[in-house]
PDB file of C-alpha atoms and ligand atoms in Angstrom:
ATOM      1  CA  MET Q 260     -66.242   0.995 -10.248  1.00  0.00           C
ATOM      2  CA  ARG Q 261     -66.242  -2.431  -8.837  1.00  0.00           C
ATOM      3  CA  PRO Q 262     -62.858  -4.232  -8.564  1.00  0.00           C
ATOM      4  CA  ARG Q 263     -62.128  -7.101 -10.779  1.00  0.00           C
ATOM      5  CA  HIS Q 264     -60.541  -9.755  -8.106  1.00  0.00           C
ATOM      6  CA  LEU Q 265     -60.142  -9.726  -4.728  1.00  0.00           C
ATOM      7  CA  LEU Q 266     -56.506 -10.741  -3.764  1.00  0.00           C
ATOM      8  CA  ALA Q 267     -55.900  -8.555  -1.159  1.00  0.00           C
ATOM      9  CA  VAL Q 268     -58.040  -6.596   1.464  1.00  0.00           C
ATOM     10  CA  ARG Q 269     -56.389  -3.572   0.211  1.00  0.00           C
ATOM     11  CA  ASP Q 270     -57.786  -3.632  -3.441  1.00  0.00           C
ATOM     12  CA  LEU Q 271     -60.963  -2.375  -2.138  1.00  0.00           C
ATOM     13  CA  THR Q 272     -60.858   1.233  -0.710  1.00  0.00           C
ATOM     14  CA  ALA Q 273     -63.090   1.948   2.497  1.00  0.00           C
ATOM     15  CA  GLU Q 274     -66.321   3.414   0.832  1.00  0.00           C
ATOM     16  CA  GLN Q 275     -65.981  -0.198  -1.402  1.00  0.00           C
ATOM     17  CA  ILE Q 276     -65.918  -2.261   1.935  1.00  0.00           C
ATOM     18  CA  GLY Q 277     -68.748  -0.244   3.555  1.00  0.00           C
ATOM     19  CA  ARG Q 278     -70.810  -0.802   0.964  1.00  0.00           C
ATOM     20  CA  LEU Q 279     -69.707  -4.435   1.351  1.00  0.00           C
ATOM     21  CA  PHE Q 280     -70.586  -4.351   4.648  1.00  0.00           C
ATOM     22  CA  ARG Q 281     -74.617  -3.020   4.104  1.00  0.00           C
ATOM     23  CA  GLU Q 282     -74.915  -5.846   1.563  1.00  0.00           C
ATOM     24  CA  ALA Q 283     -73.848  -8.583   4.196  1.00  0.00           C
ATOM     25  CA  ALA Q 284     -76.112  -7.799   6.809  1.00  0.00           C
ATOM     26  CA  ARG Q 285     -78.920  -7.318   4.674  1.00  0.00           C
ATOM     27  CA  TRP Q 286     -77.978 -11.110   3.329  1.00  0.00           C
ATOM     28  CA  LYS Q 287     -77.783 -12.200   6.833  1.00  0.00           C
ATOM     29  CA  ARG Q 288     -81.437 -10.359   7.963  1.00  0.00           C
ATOM     30  CA  LYS Q 289     -82.925 -12.804   4.734  1.00  0.00           C
ATOM     31  CA  PRO Q 290     -80.810 -15.351   3.428  1.00  0.00           C
ATOM     32  CA  LEU Q 291     -82.718 -16.064   1.031  1.00  0.00           C
ATOM     33  CA  GLN Q 292     -84.372 -12.619  -0.249  1.00  0.00           C
ATOM     34  CA  ASP Q 293     -83.085 -12.852  -3.859  1.00  0.00           C
ATOM     35  CA  ARG Q 294     -81.553 -15.572  -6.547  1.00  0.00           C
ATOM     36  CA  PRO Q 295     -79.179 -12.975  -8.658  1.00  0.00           C
ATOM     37  CA  LEU Q 296     -76.300 -15.178  -9.116  1.00  0.00           C
ATOM     38  CA  GLU Q 297     -79.555 -18.243 -11.453  1.00  0.00           C
ATOM     39  CA  GLY Q 298     -76.645 -20.258 -13.873  1.00  0.00           C
ATOM     40  CA  LYS Q 299     -73.696 -18.446 -11.944  1.00  0.00           C
ATOM     41  CA  MET Q 300     -71.096 -21.564 -10.945  1.00  0.00           C
ATOM     42  CA  LEU Q 301     -68.333 -20.807  -9.231  1.00  0.00           C
ATOM     43  CA  GLY Q 302     -65.069 -23.229  -8.791  1.00  0.00           C
ATOM     44  CA  LEU Q 303     -63.028 -23.531  -5.551  1.00  0.00           C
ATOM     45  CA  LEU Q 304     -59.425 -24.739  -6.118  1.00  0.00           C
ATOM     46  CA  PHE Q 305     -58.037 -25.188  -2.973  1.00  0.00           C
ATOM     47  CA  GLN Q 306     -54.665 -26.776  -2.630  1.00  0.00           C
ATOM     48  CA  LYS Q 307     -54.293 -26.729   1.006  1.00  0.00           C
ATOM     49  CA  PRO Q 308     -57.408 -28.615   3.668  1.00  0.00           C
ATOM     50  CA  SER Q 309     -60.683 -26.125   4.517  1.00  0.00           C
ATOM     51  CA  VAL Q 310     -64.003 -26.149   6.332  1.00  0.00           C
ATOM     52  CA  ARG Q 311     -65.171 -22.220   6.484  1.00  0.00           C
ATOM     53  CA  THR Q 312     -64.080 -21.609   3.577  1.00  0.00           C
ATOM     54  CA  ARG Q 313     -64.899 -24.274   1.976  1.00  0.00           C
ATOM     55  CA  VAL Q 314     -68.920 -24.636   3.254  1.00  0.00           C
ATOM     56  CA  SER Q 315     -69.086 -21.221   3.426  1.00  0.00           C
ATOM     57  CA  PHE Q 316     -68.706 -20.487  -0.451  1.00  0.00           C
ATOM     58  CA  GLU Q 317     -70.347 -23.238  -1.539  1.00  0.00           C
ATOM     59  CA  VAL Q 318     -73.588 -22.821   0.944  1.00  0.00           C
ATOM     60  CA  GLY Q 319     -73.137 -18.727  -0.238  1.00  0.00           C
ATOM     61  CA  MET Q 320     -73.272 -19.469  -3.806  1.00  0.00           C
ATOM     62  CA  THR Q 321     -76.235 -22.487  -3.553  1.00  0.00           C
ATOM     63  CA  HIS Q 322     -78.324 -19.294  -1.400  1.00  0.00           C
ATOM     64  CA  LEU Q 323     -77.542 -16.816  -4.240  1.00  0.00           C
ATOM     65  CA  GLY Q 324     -78.760 -19.214  -7.079  1.00  0.00           C
ATOM     66  CA  GLY Q 325     -75.546 -20.777  -8.239  1.00  0.00           C
ATOM     67  CA  GLY Q 326     -74.165 -23.261  -7.763  1.00  0.00           C
ATOM     68  CA  SER Q 327     -70.236 -24.600  -6.739  1.00  0.00           C
ATOM     69  CA  LEU Q 328     -67.760 -27.486  -7.838  1.00  0.00           C
ATOM     70  CA  TYR Q 329     -64.626 -28.470  -5.785  1.00  0.00           C
ATOM     71  CA  ILE Q 330     -60.647 -28.912  -6.994  1.00  0.00           C
ATOM     72  CA  GLY Q 331     -58.894 -29.998  -4.458  1.00  0.00           C
ATOM     73  CA  PRO Q 332     -54.766 -30.755  -4.706  1.00  0.00           C
ATOM     74  CA  LEU Q 333     -55.786 -34.283  -6.453  1.00  0.00           C
ATOM     75  CA  GLU Q 334     -56.468 -32.068  -9.242  1.00  0.00           C
ATOM     76  CA  LEU Q 335     -54.513 -29.208  -9.507  1.00  0.00           C
ATOM     77  CA  GLN Q 336     -51.254 -31.384  -8.186  1.00  0.00           C
ATOM     78  CA  ASN Q 337     -49.779 -28.115  -6.387  1.00  0.00           C
ATOM     79  CA  GLY Q 338     -48.966 -26.673  -9.572  1.00  0.00           C
ATOM     80  CA  LYS Q 339     -47.203 -29.981 -11.170  1.00  0.00           C
ATOM     81  CA  ARG Q 340     -50.142 -31.243 -13.693  1.00  0.00           C
ATOM     82  CA  GLU Q 341     -50.189 -28.121 -15.265  1.00  0.00           C
ATOM     83  CA  GLU Q 342     -49.103 -23.905 -14.943  1.00  0.00           C
ATOM     84  CA  ALA Q 343     -51.502 -22.272 -13.248  1.00  0.00           C
ATOM     85  CA  LYS Q 344     -51.852 -19.787 -16.454  1.00  0.00           C
ATOM     86  CA  ASP Q 345     -53.632 -22.667 -18.067  1.00  0.00           C
ATOM     87  CA  VAL Q 346     -55.930 -24.092 -15.375  1.00  0.00           C
ATOM     88  CA  ALA Q 347     -56.733 -20.467 -15.420  1.00  0.00           C
ATOM     89  CA  ARG Q 348     -57.665 -19.824 -19.138  1.00  0.00           C
ATOM     90  CA  VAL Q 349     -59.225 -23.057 -18.786  1.00  0.00           C
ATOM     91  CA  LEU Q 350     -61.199 -22.347 -16.188  1.00  0.00           C
ATOM     92  CA  SER Q 351     -62.783 -19.479 -17.288  1.00  0.00           C
ATOM     93  CA  ARG Q 352     -64.133 -21.647 -19.949  1.00  0.00           C
ATOM     94  CA  TYR Q 353     -66.465 -22.831 -18.041  1.00  0.00           C
ATOM     95  CA  LEU Q 354     -66.752 -21.105 -14.856  1.00  0.00           C
ATOM     96  CA  ASP Q 355     -67.835 -17.574 -13.544  1.00  0.00           C
ATOM     97  CA  GLY Q 356     -66.182 -17.319 -10.794  1.00  0.00           C
ATOM     98  CA  ILE Q 357     -62.774 -18.849  -9.206  1.00  0.00           C
ATOM     99  CA  VAL Q 358     -62.033 -18.903  -5.281  1.00  0.00           C
ATOM    100  CA  ALA Q 359     -58.520 -20.522  -4.847  1.00  0.00           C
ATOM    101  CA  ARG Q 360     -56.447 -21.575  -1.532  1.00  0.00           C
ATOM    102  CA  THR Q 361     -52.679 -21.725  -2.444  1.00  0.00           C
ATOM    103  CA  PHE Q 362     -49.453 -22.366  -0.855  1.00  0.00           C
ATOM    104  CA  SER Q 363     -48.052 -18.829  -2.805  1.00  0.00           C
ATOM    105  CA  HIS Q 364     -49.503 -15.602  -3.737  1.00  0.00           C
ATOM    106  CA  ARG Q 365     -47.712 -15.557  -6.047  1.00  0.00           C
ATOM    107  CA  GLU Q 366     -50.337 -18.072  -7.347  1.00  0.00           C
ATOM    108  CA  VAL Q 367     -53.603 -16.656  -6.810  1.00  0.00           C
ATOM    109  CA  GLU Q 368     -51.562 -13.844  -8.467  1.00  0.00           C
ATOM    110  CA  GLU Q 369     -51.329 -15.614 -11.711  1.00  0.00           C
ATOM    111  CA  LEU Q 370     -54.370 -16.825 -11.663  1.00  0.00           C
ATOM    112  CA  ALA Q 371     -55.770 -13.931 -11.426  1.00  0.00           C
ATOM    113  CA  ARG Q 372     -53.982 -12.437 -14.611  1.00  0.00           C
ATOM    114  CA  SER Q 373     -54.754 -15.021 -16.429  1.00  0.00           C
ATOM    115  CA  ALA Q 374     -58.225 -15.654 -16.146  1.00  0.00           C
ATOM    116  CA  SER Q 375     -60.766 -13.887 -17.508  1.00  0.00           C
ATOM    117  CA  ILE Q 376     -63.757 -14.076 -14.498  1.00  0.00           C
ATOM    118  CA  PRO Q 377     -63.296 -13.168 -11.193  1.00  0.00           C
ATOM    119  CA  VAL Q 378     -60.496 -14.769  -8.975  1.00  0.00           C
ATOM    120  CA  ILE Q 379     -61.230 -14.436  -4.778  1.00  0.00           C
ATOM    121  CA  ASN Q 380     -58.582 -15.072  -2.594  1.00  0.00           C
ATOM    122  CA  GLY Q 381     -59.279 -17.935   0.057  1.00  0.00           C
ATOM    123  CA  LEU Q 382     -55.996 -17.838   1.717  1.00  0.00           C
ATOM    124  CA  SER Q 383     -52.716 -17.539   0.838  1.00  0.00           C
ATOM    125  CA  ASP Q 384     -49.524 -17.498   2.546  1.00  0.00           C
ATOM    126  CA  ARG Q 385     -49.218 -13.418   2.543  1.00  0.00           C
ATOM    127  CA  ALA Q 386     -53.461 -12.410   3.057  1.00  0.00           C
ATOM    128  CA  HIS Q 387     -56.470 -13.909   3.571  1.00  0.00           C
ATOM    129  CA  PRO Q 388     -58.814 -10.885   2.875  1.00  0.00           C
ATOM    130  CA  CYS Q 389     -62.276 -12.886   3.107  1.00  0.00           C
ATOM    131  CA  GLN Q 390     -61.461 -13.761   7.146  1.00  0.00           C
ATOM    132  CA  ALA Q 391     -60.438  -9.583   7.974  1.00  0.00           C
ATOM    133  CA  LEU Q 392     -63.462  -7.979   5.800  1.00  0.00           C
ATOM    134  CA  SER Q 393     -65.610 -10.740   7.842  1.00  0.00           C
ATOM    135  CA  ASP Q 394     -64.219  -9.984  11.014  1.00  0.00           C
ATOM    136  CA  LEU Q 395     -64.490  -6.225  10.631  1.00  0.00           C
ATOM    137  CA  PHE Q 396     -67.797  -6.521  10.170  1.00  0.00           C
ATOM    138  CA  THR Q 397     -68.773  -8.629  13.293  1.00  0.00           C
ATOM    139  CA  ILE Q 398     -66.286  -6.238  15.070  1.00  0.00           C
ATOM    140  CA  GLU Q 399     -68.414  -3.503  13.980  1.00  0.00           C
ATOM    141  CA  GLU Q 400     -71.808  -5.375  14.265  1.00  0.00           C
ATOM    142  CA  ARG Q 401     -70.476  -6.015  17.815  1.00  0.00           C
ATOM    143  CA  ILE Q 402     -69.423  -2.687  19.159  1.00  0.00           C
ATOM    144  CA  GLY Q 403     -71.671  -0.424  16.714  1.00  0.00           C
ATOM    145  CA  ARG Q 404     -68.404   0.970  14.816  1.00  0.00           C
ATOM    146  CA  LEU Q 405     -65.785   0.811  14.278  1.00  0.00           C
ATOM    147  CA  LYS Q 406     -63.373   4.311  13.842  1.00  0.00           C
ATOM    148  CA  GLY Q 407     -60.761   4.139  17.197  1.00  0.00           C
ATOM    149  CA  VAL Q 408     -61.735   0.912  18.354  1.00  0.00           C
ATOM    150  CA  ARG Q 409     -58.655  -0.895  19.860  1.00  0.00           C
ATOM    151  CA  VAL Q 410     -57.828  -4.621  18.637  1.00  0.00           C
ATOM    152  CA  ALA Q 411     -54.844  -5.986  19.905  1.00  0.00           C
ATOM    153  CA  TYR Q 412     -53.396  -9.334  17.205  1.00  0.00           C
ATOM    154  CA  VAL Q 413     -51.376 -11.807  19.416  1.00  0.00           C
ATOM    155  CA  GLY Q 414     -48.925 -13.949  17.796  1.00  0.00           C
ATOM    156  CA  ASP Q 415     -48.057 -14.749  14.145  1.00  0.00           C
ATOM    157  CA  GLY Q 416     -47.380 -12.288  11.721  1.00  0.00           C
ATOM    158  CA  ASN Q 417     -49.258 -14.310   9.228  1.00  0.00           C
ATOM    159  CA  ASN Q 418     -51.518 -14.162   5.576  1.00  0.00           C
ATOM    160  CA  VAL Q 419     -54.740 -13.222   8.706  1.00  0.00           C
ATOM    161  CA  CYS Q 420     -52.110 -10.554  10.871  1.00  0.00           C
ATOM    162  CA  ASN Q 421     -51.418  -9.211   7.527  1.00  0.00           C
ATOM    163  CA  SER Q 422     -55.169  -8.622   6.141  1.00  0.00           C
ATOM    164  CA  LEU Q 423     -56.580  -7.724   9.373  1.00  0.00           C
ATOM    165  CA  ILE Q 424     -53.259  -4.771   9.242  1.00  0.00           C
ATOM    166  CA  GLU Q 425     -55.375  -3.668   5.948  1.00  0.00           C
ATOM    167  CA  ALA Q 426     -58.822  -3.743   6.975  1.00  0.00           C
ATOM    168  CA  CYS Q 427     -57.793  -1.671  10.257  1.00  0.00           C
ATOM    169  CA  ALA Q 428     -55.561   0.521   8.608  1.00  0.00           C
ATOM    170  CA  LEU Q 429     -58.150   1.276   6.041  1.00  0.00           C
ATOM    171  CA  LEU Q 430     -61.659   1.344   8.394  1.00  0.00           C
ATOM    172  CA  GLY Q 431     -59.071   3.731  11.099  1.00  0.00           C
ATOM    173  CA  VAL Q 432     -58.960   0.838  13.329  1.00  0.00           C
ATOM    174  CA  HIS Q 433     -56.413   1.325  15.806  1.00  0.00           C
ATOM    175  CA  LEU Q 434     -54.755  -1.939  15.702  1.00  0.00           C
ATOM    176  CA  SER Q 435     -51.986  -3.452  17.885  1.00  0.00           C
ATOM    177  CA  VAL Q 436     -49.779  -6.359  17.010  1.00  0.00           C
ATOM    178  CA  ALA Q 437     -47.505  -8.445  19.250  1.00  0.00           C
ATOM    179  CA  ALA Q 438     -45.683 -10.550  17.470  1.00  0.00           C
ATOM    180  CA  PRO Q 439     -42.184 -12.709  18.782  1.00  0.00           C
ATOM    181  CA  ALA Q 440     -38.392 -11.507  16.911  1.00  0.00           C
ATOM    182  CA  GLY Q 441     -38.565 -13.045  13.680  1.00  0.00           C
ATOM    183  CA  TYR Q 442     -42.095 -13.448  12.860  1.00  0.00           C
ATOM    184  CA  GLU Q 443     -43.300  -9.729  12.200  1.00  0.00           C
ATOM    185  CA  PRO Q 444     -46.157  -8.713   9.688  1.00  0.00           C
ATOM    186  CA  ASP Q 445     -44.354  -8.204   6.386  1.00  0.00           C
ATOM    187  CA  ARG Q 446     -42.590  -4.907   6.611  1.00  0.00           C
ATOM    188  CA  ASP Q 447     -43.708  -3.494   3.385  1.00  0.00           C
ATOM    189  CA  LEU Q 448     -47.111  -4.110   4.079  1.00  0.00           C
ATOM    190  CA  VAL Q 449     -46.526  -1.894   7.582  1.00  0.00           C
ATOM    191  CA  ARG Q 450     -44.854   0.539   5.932  1.00  0.00           C
ATOM    192  CA  TRP Q 451     -48.166   1.436   3.499  1.00  0.00           C
ATOM    193  CA  ALA Q 452     -50.481   0.666   6.872  1.00  0.00           C
ATOM    194  CA  LYS Q 453     -48.859   2.744   8.456  1.00  0.00           C
ATOM    195  CA  ARG Q 454     -49.584   5.462   6.245  1.00  0.00           C
ATOM    196  CA  GLN Q 455     -52.940   4.597   5.457  1.00  0.00           C
ATOM    197  CA  ALA Q 456     -53.938   4.626   9.280  1.00  0.00           C
ATOM    198  CA  SER Q 457     -52.926   8.137   9.079  1.00  0.00           C
ATOM    199  CA  ALA Q 458     -54.961   8.876   7.077  1.00  0.00           C
ATOM    200  CA  SER Q 459     -58.120   7.090   7.886  1.00  0.00           C
ATOM    201  CA  GLY Q 460     -57.461   7.762  11.509  1.00  0.00           C
ATOM    202  CA  GLY Q 461     -56.845   4.775  12.793  1.00  0.00           C
ATOM    203  CA  ARG Q 462     -52.631   3.765  14.215  1.00  0.00           C
ATOM    204  CA  LEU Q 463     -50.693   0.900  13.889  1.00  0.00           C
ATOM    205  CA  LEU Q 464     -48.792  -0.382  16.373  1.00  0.00           C
ATOM    206  CA  ILE Q 465     -45.812  -3.344  15.932  1.00  0.00           C
ATOM    207  CA  THR Q 466     -44.754  -4.321  19.479  1.00  0.00           C
ATOM    208  CA  ARG Q 467     -43.172  -7.915  21.132  1.00  0.00           C
ATOM    209  CA  ASP Q 468     -44.995  -7.148  24.455  1.00  0.00           C
ATOM    210  CA  PRO Q 469     -48.399  -9.162  24.011  1.00  0.00           C
ATOM    211  CA  LYS Q 470     -49.207  -7.218  27.566  1.00  0.00           C
ATOM    212  CA  GLU Q 471     -48.729  -3.871  25.813  1.00  0.00           C
ATOM    213  CA  ALA Q 472     -50.235  -4.360  22.651  1.00  0.00           C
ATOM    214  CA  ALA Q 473     -53.731  -6.072  24.831  1.00  0.00           C
ATOM    215  CA  ARG Q 474     -53.336  -2.861  27.117  1.00  0.00           C
ATOM    216  CA  GLY Q 475     -56.959  -1.837  27.369  1.00  0.00           C
ATOM    217  CA  ALA Q 476     -58.088  -3.507  23.663  1.00  0.00           C
ATOM    218  CA  ALA Q 477     -62.060  -4.015  23.044  1.00  0.00           C
ATOM    219  CA  VAL Q 478     -61.055  -6.970  20.929  1.00  0.00           C
ATOM    220  CA  LEU Q 479     -58.249 -10.041  21.112  1.00  0.00           C
ATOM    221  CA  TYR Q 480     -57.670 -11.663  18.199  1.00  0.00           C
ATOM    222  CA  THR Q 481     -55.604 -14.493  17.687  1.00  0.00           C
ATOM    223  CA  ASP Q 482     -54.544 -17.644  14.979  1.00  0.00           C
ATOM    224  CA  VAL Q 483     -52.276 -20.799  15.580  1.00  0.00           C
ATOM    225  CA  TRP Q 484     -48.775 -20.689  15.741  1.00  0.00           C
ATOM    226  CA  THR Q 485     -48.009 -22.822  12.962  1.00  0.00           C
ATOM    227  CA  SER Q 486     -50.179 -22.516   9.601  1.00  0.00           C
ATOM    228  CA  MET Q 487     -50.798 -24.683   7.004  1.00  0.00           C
ATOM    229  CA  GLY Q 488     -47.332 -25.995   5.366  1.00  0.00           C
ATOM    230  CA  GLN Q 489     -45.498 -25.183   7.930  1.00  0.00           C
ATOM    231  CA  GLU Q 490     -45.929 -28.301  10.226  1.00  0.00           C
ATOM    232  CA  GLN Q 491     -41.930 -29.272  10.131  1.00  0.00           C
ATOM    233  CA  GLU Q 492     -41.287 -26.228  12.147  1.00  0.00           C
ATOM    234  CA  ARG Q 493     -44.015 -26.597  14.875  1.00  0.00           C
ATOM    235  CA  SER Q 494     -41.775 -27.577  17.369  1.00  0.00           C
ATOM    236  CA  ARG Q 495     -39.764 -24.651  17.014  1.00  0.00           C
ATOM    237  CA  ARG Q 496     -42.407 -21.974  16.386  1.00  0.00           C
ATOM    238  CA  ARG Q 497     -44.050 -23.773  20.422  1.00  0.00           C
ATOM    239  CA  ARG Q 498     -41.086 -22.225  21.540  1.00  0.00           C
ATOM    240  CA  ALA Q 499     -40.633 -18.865  20.290  1.00  0.00           C
ATOM    241  CA  PHE Q 500     -44.544 -18.054  20.411  1.00  0.00           C
ATOM    242  CA  ARG Q 501     -44.942 -19.067  24.360  1.00  0.00           C
ATOM    243  CA  ARG Q 502     -44.958 -15.720  25.921  1.00  0.00           C
ATOM    244  CA  PHE Q 503     -47.861 -15.485  23.137  1.00  0.00           C
ATOM    245  CA  GLN Q 504     -50.936 -17.205  24.909  1.00  0.00           C
ATOM    246  CA  VAL Q 505     -54.115 -15.814  24.651  1.00  0.00           C
ATOM    247  CA  ASN Q 506     -55.205 -17.020  28.288  1.00  0.00           C
ATOM    248  CA  MET Q 507     -56.990 -15.647  31.255  1.00  0.00           C
ATOM    249  CA  GLY Q 508     -54.140 -13.781  32.467  1.00  0.00           C
ATOM    250  CA  LEU Q 509     -53.915 -11.526  28.233  1.00  0.00           C
ATOM    251  CA  MET Q 510     -57.877 -11.126  28.550  1.00  0.00           C
ATOM    252  CA  LYS Q 511     -57.376  -9.023  31.861  1.00  0.00           C
ATOM    253  CA  GLU Q 512     -55.018  -7.283  30.660  1.00  0.00           C
ATOM    254  CA  ALA Q 513     -57.501  -6.055  27.885  1.00  0.00           C
ATOM    255  CA  GLY Q 514     -60.792  -4.157  28.260  1.00  0.00           C
ATOM    256  CA  LYS Q 515     -63.180  -5.553  30.614  1.00  0.00           C
ATOM    257  CA  GLY Q 516     -65.744  -6.482  28.763  1.00  0.00           C
ATOM    258  CA  ALA Q 517     -63.236  -7.483  25.739  1.00  0.00           C
ATOM    259  CA  LEU Q 518     -63.980  -9.574  23.038  1.00  0.00           C
ATOM    260  CA  PHE Q 519     -61.857 -12.993  21.456  1.00  0.00           C
ATOM    261  CA  MET Q 520     -61.435 -13.406  17.934  1.00  0.00           C
ATOM    262  CA  HIS Q 521     -59.938 -15.661  16.078  1.00  0.00           C
ATOM    263  CA  CYS Q 522     -60.435 -16.920  12.881  1.00  0.00           C
ATOM    264  CA  LEU Q 523     -60.509 -21.016  13.165  1.00  0.00           C
ATOM    265  CA  PRO Q 524     -59.340 -23.754  13.272  1.00  0.00           C
ATOM    266  CA  ALA Q 525     -57.439 -23.362  16.586  1.00  0.00           C
ATOM    267  CA  HIS Q 526     -55.037 -25.242  18.044  1.00  0.00           C
ATOM    268  CA  ARG Q 527     -56.248 -25.272  21.720  1.00  0.00           C
ATOM    269  CA  GLY Q 528     -53.126 -24.960  24.494  1.00  0.00           C
ATOM    270  CA  GLU Q 529     -50.860 -23.378  22.079  1.00  0.00           C
ATOM    271  CA  GLU Q 530     -52.519 -20.349  21.142  1.00  0.00           C
ATOM    272  CA  VAL Q 531     -55.269 -20.344  23.043  1.00  0.00           C
ATOM    273  CA  THR Q 532     -56.454 -21.762  26.019  1.00  0.00           C
ATOM    274  CA  ASP Q 533     -59.842 -23.989  26.203  1.00  0.00           C
ATOM    275  CA  GLU Q 534     -60.998 -21.190  28.965  1.00  0.00           C
ATOM    276  CA  VAL Q 535     -60.519 -18.541  26.711  1.00  0.00           C
ATOM    277  CA  MET Q 536     -61.739 -20.236  23.384  1.00  0.00           C
ATOM    278  CA  ASP Q 537     -65.356 -21.403  25.294  1.00  0.00           C
ATOM    279  CA  SER Q 538     -65.188 -18.286  27.776  1.00  0.00           C
ATOM    280  CA  ARG Q 539     -68.467 -15.195  27.478  1.00  0.00           C
ATOM    281  CA  HIS Q 540     -65.638 -13.133  25.883  1.00  0.00           C
ATOM    282  CA  SER Q 541     -65.091 -15.706  22.692  1.00  0.00           C
ATOM    283  CA  ILE Q 542     -67.222 -14.729  19.732  1.00  0.00           C
ATOM    284  CA  VAL Q 543     -65.148 -17.363  17.281  1.00  0.00           C
ATOM    285  CA  TYR Q 544     -68.924 -18.809  15.976  1.00  0.00           C
ATOM    286  CA  ASP Q 545     -70.177 -15.591  15.036  1.00  0.00           C
ATOM    287  CA  GLN Q 546     -67.126 -14.648  13.645  1.00  0.00           C
ATOM    288  CA  ALA Q 547     -67.318 -18.069  11.521  1.00  0.00           C
ATOM    289  CA  GLU Q 548     -70.619 -17.084  10.146  1.00  0.00           C
ATOM    290  CA  ASN Q 549     -70.477 -14.046   9.497  1.00  0.00           C
ATOM    291  CA  ARG Q 550     -67.924 -15.597   6.655  1.00  0.00           C
ATOM    292  CA  LEU Q 551     -71.050 -16.744   5.063  1.00  0.00           C
ATOM    293  CA  HIS Q 552     -72.846 -13.209   5.095  1.00  0.00           C
ATOM    294  CA  LEU Q 553     -70.111 -11.436   3.985  1.00  0.00           C
ATOM    295  CA  GLN Q 554     -69.171 -13.718   1.431  1.00  0.00           C
ATOM    296  CA  LYS Q 555     -72.206 -13.520  -0.071  1.00  0.00           C
ATOM    297  CA  GLY Q 556     -71.787  -9.651  -0.328  1.00  0.00           C
ATOM    298  CA  ILE Q 557     -68.338 -10.297  -2.379  1.00  0.00           C
ATOM    299  CA  LEU Q 558     -69.781 -13.085  -4.768  1.00  0.00           C
ATOM    300  CA  VAL Q 559     -73.049 -10.572  -5.489  1.00  0.00           C
ATOM    301  CA  THR Q 560     -70.684  -7.738  -6.139  1.00  0.00           C
ATOM    302  CA  LEU Q 561     -67.967  -9.721  -8.606  1.00  0.00           C
ATOM    303  CA  LEU Q 562     -69.956 -12.191 -10.265  1.00  0.00           C
ATOM    304  CA  SER Q 563     -73.606 -10.355 -10.429  1.00  0.00           C
ATOM    305  CA  SER Q 564     -71.965  -8.287 -13.820  1.00  0.00           C
ATOM    306  CA  SER Q 565     -68.956 -10.445 -15.101  1.00  0.00           C
ATOM    307  CA  ARG Q 566     -69.244 -12.266 -18.159  1.00  0.00           C
ATOM    308  CA  LYS Q 567     -67.398 -15.616 -18.847  1.00  0.00           C
ATOM    309  CA  ARG Q 568     -65.031 -14.469 -22.128  1.00  0.00           C
ATOM    310  CA  GLY Q 569     -64.726 -17.790 -24.568  1.00  0.00           C
ATOM    311  CA  SER Q 570     -63.065 -17.918 -27.666  1.00  0.00           C
ATOM    312  CA  LYS Q 571     -63.470 -15.104 -30.880  1.00  0.00           C
ATOM    313  CA  LYS Q 572     -65.589 -17.333 -32.974  1.00  0.00           C
TER     314      LYS Q 572
HETATM  315  N1   CP P 218     -60.887 -19.707   8.707  1.00  0.00           N
HETATM  316  C1   CP P 218     -60.751 -20.765   7.777  1.00  0.00           C
HETATM  317  O1   CP P 218     -60.417 -19.864   6.922  1.00  0.00           O
HETATM  318  O2   CP P 218     -61.324 -21.574   8.177  1.00  0.00           O
HETATM  319  P1   CP P 218     -60.572 -22.940   7.115  1.00  0.00           P
HETATM  320  O3   CP P 218     -59.754 -22.705   6.695  1.00  0.00           O
HETATM  321  O4   CP P 218     -61.219 -23.954   7.968  1.00  0.00           O
HETATM  322  O5   CP P 218     -61.371 -22.696   5.447  1.00  0.00           O
HETATM  323  N1  NVA P 219     -52.825 -18.815   9.140  1.00  0.00           N
HETATM  324  C1  NVA P 219     -53.657 -19.948   9.037  1.00  0.00           C
HETATM  325  C2  NVA P 219     -55.238 -19.309   9.145  1.00  0.00           C
HETATM  326  C3  NVA P 219     -55.877 -20.660   8.612  1.00  0.00           C
HETATM  327  C4  NVA P 219     -57.367 -19.867   8.516  1.00  0.00           C
HETATM  328  C5  NVA P 219     -53.377 -20.780   8.279  1.00  0.00           C
HETATM  329  O1  NVA P 219     -52.764 -20.416   7.017  1.00  0.00           O
HETATM  330  O2  NVA P 219     -52.757 -22.379   8.113  1.00  0.00           O
END
């Protein structure tokens, strides 16, 4: 069974993720091996800015023999010009797939409910599945396995953190999350992940102590303290997260050869220092590169058998 949409990592089983990783590795070895999406068009519906997600999906689609087009905030007007369900129904008549970057997760769900073509979440307020899947692919590539690997996420319990929690729980990774009070990851999601982790052999720890999370970790991961759309909270967040910076002191708490990861864009000097970003620990650009290979796997999986449903004439 292949999923119809990808809105969250938990839409996939561990087995499907494994297949996706093998597919991604194949595309990474030979980027132009085949053109399975010849004649297919992908729409990028973006309400927020993007470098990696937009470029990696557009390049990926071209490599696979298809095309893509960007539909930005001007056309979308943040849902004010027309409702998401009408946009989804209309675009389903032209396109073969949609990548949506929305403010509200409910909107990406609405697009998926109304579209007759696959919808991929390219980041919402709740989840960033393409990022987390690429990240675990990167960890496996570097360390050679995932089960039992210790990952620490230090910072905001945001969209990137939520998706990382889902992916680690499904794949048996030991994840520790350190977030300040009031900025913890979604409570229901944590409950789900703890149950899931006990089945997969993983572990999930939520703490307020960055050192406790980092101690002995093979990977230290962070993301911005102020996500897109939260700019007016920036000074409050800078105060709340002061103790949660990934610097060389915190890297030392982790294992000797520990890796540093960040989904990017980074706010250097806030959640991470220049010294860590530019150090031998940092694999942030490999992570960014792997978005391309992993998403080619997602595109082939979701789009190659999808058929546009037109009017019933
Ligand atoms: N990591 C990520 O999704 O980057 P962009 O916001 O630039 O797409
Ligand atoms: N948490 C960040 C991730 C950007 C890729 C944001 O939502 O802005």
